Amino acid sequence: MSLEGLSAFRSLEELILDNNQLGDDLVLPGLPRLHTLTLNKNRITDLENLLDHLAEVTPALEYLSLLGNVACPNELVSLEKDEEDYKRYRCFVLYKLPNLKFLDAQKVTRQEREEALVRGAFMKVVKPKRSRLNTGGKDMDQGGKSDVSRATFAESMSSV
């Protein structure tokens, strides 16, 4: 979704875009004075793409909040996420946007900033996509039982 109409507001300093069903197609215009941006509870899944875009169009950004998006692995939103996922996420965000002072309503610590410099490039949280085998339409990781025999499985693997 393009928000190019905001280009008329080059002096804009704060922008709250919570609960707008914004997704990975979000395009912001150059907003050189924007220091606060909240994108809570949207449909953002591609963290790296968003951060690269924000680094380009919001050079003064100091406060960013992404809570309630798939891109933000908050354990309160998803049972599949834990505190370590969230720490890696913060490290990666700070690596990409080193001028942030607050991330998701939490002050950025000196220790987080130092870790982002050293390890941030390697902290991108990547989870494999779910794959489906011949399981009668059930995901294996959802408790589906596969009726694929060992011979059929071996034959399918030999063609890979």
PDB file of C-alpha atoms in Angstrom:
ATOM      1  CA  MET A   1       0.000   0.000   0.000  1.00  0.00           C
ATOM      2  CA  SER A   2       1.366   3.377  -0.966  1.00  0.00           C
ATOM      3  CA  LEU A   3       1.146   6.284   1.388  1.00  0.00           C
ATOM      4  CA  GLU A   4       2.763   8.638  -1.133  1.00  0.00           C
ATOM      5  CA  GLY A   5       0.107  11.229  -0.253  1.00  0.00           C
ATOM      6  CA  LEU A   6       2.137  11.854   2.886  1.00  0.00           C
ATOM      7  CA  SER A   7       4.911  13.340   0.734  1.00  0.00           C
ATOM      8  CA  ALA A   8       3.204  16.730   1.125  1.00  0.00           C
ATOM      9  CA  PHE A   9       4.030  16.535   4.841  1.00  0.00           C
ATOM     10  CA  ARG A  10       7.836  16.576   4.703  1.00  0.00           C
ATOM     11  CA  SER A  11       8.017  18.113   8.192  1.00  0.00           C
ATOM     12  CA  LEU A  12       5.966  15.292   9.734  1.00  0.00           C
ATOM     13  CA  GLU A  13       7.582  14.104  12.972  1.00  0.00           C
ATOM     14  CA  GLU A  14       5.154  11.487  14.327  1.00  0.00           C
ATOM     15  CA  LEU A  15       3.061   8.988  12.393  1.00  0.00           C
ATOM     16  CA  ILE A  16       0.694   6.453  13.961  1.00  0.00           C
ATOM     17  CA  LEU A  17      -0.493   3.792  11.518  1.00  0.00           C
ATOM     18  CA  ASP A  18      -1.773   1.187  13.979  1.00  0.00           C
ATOM     19  CA  ASN A  19      -4.633  -1.156  13.004  1.00  0.00           C
ATOM     20  CA  ASN A  20      -4.675  -0.320   9.283  1.00  0.00           C
ATOM     21  CA  GLN A  21      -4.139  -3.785   7.756  1.00  0.00           C
ATOM     22  CA  LEU A  22      -0.888  -2.552   6.189  1.00  0.00           C
ATOM     23  CA  GLY A  23       1.205  -5.329   4.685  1.00  0.00           C
ATOM     24  CA  ASP A  24       4.566  -5.948   3.091  1.00  0.00           C
ATOM     25  CA  ASP A  25       3.628  -3.706   0.157  1.00  0.00           C
ATOM     26  CA  LEU A  26       3.798  -0.627   2.413  1.00  0.00           C
ATOM     27  CA  VAL A  27       5.557   2.290   0.696  1.00  0.00           C
ATOM     28  CA  LEU A  28       6.279   5.481   2.609  1.00  0.00           C
ATOM     29  CA  PRO A  29       7.550   8.647   0.931  1.00  0.00           C
ATOM     30  CA  GLY A  30      10.742  10.298   2.117  1.00  0.00           C
ATOM     31  CA  LEU A  31       9.978  11.760   5.539  1.00  0.00           C
ATOM     32  CA  PRO A  32      13.284  13.304   6.657  1.00  0.00           C
ATOM     33  CA  ARG A  33      12.006  14.610  10.020  1.00  0.00           C
ATOM     34  CA  LEU A  34       9.957  11.596  11.084  1.00  0.00           C
ATOM     35  CA  HIS A  35      11.255  10.432  14.463  1.00  0.00           C
ATOM     36  CA  THR A  36       8.293   8.353  15.700  1.00  0.00           C
ATOM     37  CA  LEU A  37       6.521   5.616  13.739  1.00  0.00           C
ATOM     38  CA  THR A  38       4.098   3.047  15.067  1.00  0.00           C
ATOM     39  CA  LEU A  39       2.859   0.246  12.836  1.00  0.00           C
ATOM     40  CA  ASN A  40       1.292  -1.907  15.557  1.00  0.00           C
ATOM     41  CA  LYS A  41      -1.314  -4.547  14.710  1.00  0.00           C
ATOM     42  CA  ASN A  42      -0.914  -4.585  10.946  1.00  0.00           C
ATOM     43  CA  ARG A  43      -0.069  -7.418   8.535  1.00  0.00           C
ATOM     44  CA  ILE A  44       3.668  -6.920   8.161  1.00  0.00           C
ATOM     45  CA  THR A  45       5.617 -10.177   7.769  1.00  0.00           C
ATOM     46  CA  ASP A  46       8.828  -9.222   5.893  1.00  0.00           C
ATOM     47  CA  LEU A  47      10.934  -7.532   8.551  1.00  0.00           C
ATOM     48  CA  GLU A  48      14.105  -7.071   6.518  1.00  0.00           C
ATOM     49  CA  ASN A  49      12.301  -5.437   3.602  1.00  0.00           C
ATOM     50  CA  LEU A  50      10.494  -3.038   5.951  1.00  0.00           C
ATOM     51  CA  LEU A  51      13.677  -2.088   7.806  1.00  0.00           C
ATOM     52  CA  ASP A  52      15.607  -1.468   4.584  1.00  0.00           C
ATOM     53  CA  HIS A  53      12.767   0.766   3.364  1.00  0.00           C
ATOM     54  CA  LEU A  54      12.590   2.681   6.659  1.00  0.00           C
ATOM     55  CA  ALA A  55      16.359   3.200   6.691  1.00  0.00           C
ATOM     56  CA  GLU A  56      16.054   4.792   3.264  1.00  0.00           C
ATOM     57  CA  VAL A  57      13.006   7.034   3.790  1.00  0.00           C
ATOM     58  CA  THR A  58      13.100   7.904   7.531  1.00  0.00           C
ATOM     59  CA  PRO A  59      16.703   8.845   8.428  1.00  0.00           C
ATOM     60  CA  ALA A  60      15.708  10.588  11.697  1.00  0.00           C
ATOM     61  CA  LEU A  61      13.680   7.644  13.053  1.00  0.00           C
ATOM     62  CA  GLU A  62      14.264   7.115  16.789  1.00  0.00           C
ATOM     63  CA  TYR A  63      11.082   5.380  17.957  1.00  0.00           C
ATOM     64  CA  LEU A  64       9.582   2.385  16.151  1.00  0.00           C
ATOM     65  CA  SER A  65       6.886  -0.016  17.268  1.00  0.00           C
ATOM     66  CA  LEU A  66       5.871  -3.135  15.332  1.00  0.00           C
ATOM     67  CA  LEU A  67       3.959  -5.047  18.015  1.00  0.00           C
ATOM     68  CA  GLY A  68       1.125  -7.218  16.779  1.00  0.00           C
ATOM     69  CA  ASN A  69       2.715  -7.991  13.396  1.00  0.00           C
ATOM     70  CA  VAL A  70       4.028 -11.387  12.319  1.00  0.00           C
ATOM     71  CA  ALA A  71       7.377  -9.642  11.730  1.00  0.00           C
ATOM     72  CA  CYS A  72       7.603  -8.923  15.464  1.00  0.00           C
ATOM     73  CA  PRO A  73       8.029 -12.269  17.266  1.00  0.00           C
ATOM     74  CA  ASN A  74       6.328 -11.299  20.495  1.00  0.00           C
ATOM     75  CA  GLU A  75       5.578 -14.213  22.813  1.00  0.00           C
ATOM     76  CA  LEU A  76       2.355 -12.520  23.926  1.00  0.00           C
ATOM     77  CA  VAL A  77       0.970 -12.672  20.382  1.00  0.00           C
ATOM     78  CA  SER A  78       2.181 -16.124  19.320  1.00  0.00           C
ATOM     79  CA  LEU A  79       2.771 -19.266  21.340  1.00  0.00           C
ATOM     80  CA  GLU A  80       5.450 -20.288  18.802  1.00  0.00           C
ATOM     81  CA  LYS A  81       7.645 -17.319  19.778  1.00  0.00           C
ATOM     82  CA  ASP A  82       9.744 -17.023  22.893  1.00  0.00           C
ATOM     83  CA  GLU A  83      11.924 -14.455  24.601  1.00  0.00           C
ATOM     84  CA  GLU A  84      14.993 -15.515  22.602  1.00  0.00           C
ATOM     85  CA  ASP A  85      13.152 -14.905  19.302  1.00  0.00           C
ATOM     86  CA  TYR A  86      12.260 -11.424  20.525  1.00  0.00           C
ATOM     87  CA  LYS A  87      15.865 -10.695  21.589  1.00  0.00           C
ATOM     88  CA  ARG A  88      17.134 -11.753  18.146  1.00  0.00           C
ATOM     89  CA  TYR A  89      14.474  -9.574  16.533  1.00  0.00           C
ATOM     90  CA  ARG A  90      15.554  -6.537  18.587  1.00  0.00           C
ATOM     91  CA  CYS A  91      19.199  -7.154  17.728  1.00  0.00           C
ATOM     92  CA  PHE A  92      18.425  -7.393  14.007  1.00  0.00           C
ATOM     93  CA  VAL A  93      16.235  -4.266  14.033  1.00  0.00           C
ATOM     94  CA  LEU A  94      18.950  -2.285  15.836  1.00  0.00           C
ATOM     95  CA  TYR A  95      21.537  -3.509  13.351  1.00  0.00           C
ATOM     96  CA  LYS A  96      19.383  -2.220  10.476  1.00  0.00           C
ATOM     97  CA  LEU A  97      18.254   0.991  12.246  1.00  0.00           C
ATOM     98  CA  PRO A  98      21.117   1.934  14.588  1.00  0.00           C
ATOM     99  CA  ASN A  99      19.680   5.356  15.502  1.00  0.00           C
ATOM    100  CA  LEU A 100      16.637   3.925  17.297  1.00  0.00           C
ATOM    101  CA  LYS A 101      16.282   4.938  20.937  1.00  0.00           C
ATOM    102  CA  PHE A 102      13.057   3.004  21.579  1.00  0.00           C
ATOM    103  CA  LEU A 103      11.804  -0.196  19.982  1.00  0.00           C
ATOM    104  CA  ASP A 104       8.319  -1.507  20.767  1.00  0.00           C
ATOM    105  CA  ALA A 105       7.940   0.880  23.735  1.00  0.00           C
ATOM    106  CA  GLN A 106      11.176  -0.358  25.342  1.00  0.00           C
ATOM    107  CA  LYS A 107      14.243   1.803  25.614  1.00  0.00           C
ATOM    108  CA  VAL A 108      17.225   0.516  23.648  1.00  0.00           C
ATOM    109  CA  THR A 109      20.056  -0.337  26.041  1.00  0.00           C
ATOM    110  CA  ARG A 110      23.747   0.243  25.495  1.00  0.00           C
ATOM    111  CA  GLN A 111      24.277  -3.529  25.682  1.00  0.00           C
ATOM    112  CA  GLU A 112      21.680  -4.144  22.935  1.00  0.00           C
ATOM    113  CA  ARG A 113      23.309  -1.513  20.747  1.00  0.00           C
ATOM    114  CA  GLU A 114      26.751  -3.089  21.199  1.00  0.00           C
ATOM    115  CA  GLU A 115      25.428  -6.574  20.459  1.00  0.00           C
ATOM    116  CA  ALA A 116      23.691  -5.285  17.318  1.00  0.00           C
ATOM    117  CA  LEU A 117      27.002  -3.930  16.018  1.00  0.00           C
ATOM    118  CA  VAL A 118      28.726  -7.282  16.518  1.00  0.00           C
ATOM    119  CA  ARG A 119      25.991  -9.846  15.831  1.00  0.00           C
ATOM    120  CA  GLY A 120      23.046  -8.005  14.309  1.00  0.00           C
ATOM    121  CA  ALA A 121      23.670  -9.117  10.728  1.00  0.00           C
ATOM    122  CA  PHE A 122      23.343 -12.740  11.834  1.00  0.00           C
ATOM    123  CA  MET A 123      20.228 -12.337  13.977  1.00  0.00           C
ATOM    124  CA  LYS A 124      17.586 -12.401  11.294  1.00  0.00           C
ATOM    125  CA  VAL A 125      14.889 -14.777  12.536  1.00  0.00           C
ATOM    126  CA  VAL A 126      14.195 -17.226   9.725  1.00  0.00           C
ATOM    127  CA  LYS A 127      11.819 -20.105  10.154  1.00  0.00           C
ATOM    128  CA  PRO A 128      11.360 -22.760   7.472  1.00  0.00           C
ATOM    129  CA  LYS A 129       8.048 -22.736   5.673  1.00  0.00           C
ATOM    130  CA  ARG A 130       5.751 -25.626   6.475  1.00  0.00           C
ATOM    131  CA  SER A 131       5.978 -28.409   3.977  1.00  0.00           C
ATOM    132  CA  ARG A 132       3.329 -30.898   3.096  1.00  0.00           C
ATOM    133  CA  LEU A 133       3.956 -34.545   2.386  1.00  0.00           C
ATOM    134  CA  ASN A 134       1.288 -36.956   1.238  1.00  0.00           C
ATOM    135  CA  THR A 135      -0.613 -36.635   4.508  1.00  0.00           C
ATOM    136  CA  GLY A 136      -4.186 -36.521   3.350  1.00  0.00           C
ATOM    137  CA  GLY A 137      -4.132 -32.721   3.580  1.00  0.00           C
ATOM    138  CA  LYS A 138      -2.864 -32.585   7.164  1.00  0.00           C
ATOM    139  CA  ASP A 139       0.309 -30.778   8.127  1.00  0.00           C
ATOM    140  CA  MET A 140       2.879 -33.092   9.667  1.00  0.00           C
ATOM    141  CA  ASP A 141       3.690 -30.510  12.331  1.00  0.00           C
ATOM    142  CA  GLN A 142      -0.008 -30.283  13.221  1.00  0.00           C
ATOM    143  CA  GLY A 143      -0.230 -33.913  14.232  1.00  0.00           C
ATOM    144  CA  GLY A 144      -1.154 -35.343  10.828  1.00  0.00           C
ATOM    145  CA  LYS A 145       0.014 -38.900  10.304  1.00  0.00           C
ATOM    146  CA  SER A 146       1.622 -39.723   7.021  1.00  0.00           C
ATOM    147  CA  ASP A 147       0.546 -42.823   5.139  1.00  0.00           C
ATOM    148  CA  VAL A 148       3.582 -42.591   2.870  1.00  0.00           C
ATOM    149  CA  SER A 149       5.448 -45.878   2.928  1.00  0.00           C
ATOM    150  CA  ARG A 150       9.222 -45.968   3.265  1.00  0.00           C
ATOM    151  CA  ALA A 151       9.559 -47.195  -0.337  1.00  0.00           C
ATOM    152  CA  THR A 152       7.411 -44.358  -1.716  1.00  0.00           C
ATOM    153  CA  PHE A 153       9.329 -41.834   0.366  1.00  0.00           C
ATOM    154  CA  ALA A 154      12.683 -43.232  -0.813  1.00  0.00           C
ATOM    155  CA  GLU A 155      11.518 -43.131  -4.447  1.00  0.00           C
ATOM    156  CA  SER A 156      10.382 -39.536  -4.128  1.00  0.00           C
ATOM    157  CA  MET A 157      13.710 -38.555  -2.549  1.00  0.00           C
ATOM    158  CA  SER A 158      15.739 -40.195  -5.317  1.00  0.00           C
ATOM    159  CA  SER A 159      14.157 -37.877  -7.875  1.00  0.00           C
ATOM    160  CA  VAL A 160      15.272 -34.769  -5.963  1.00  0.00           C
TER     161      VAL A 160
END
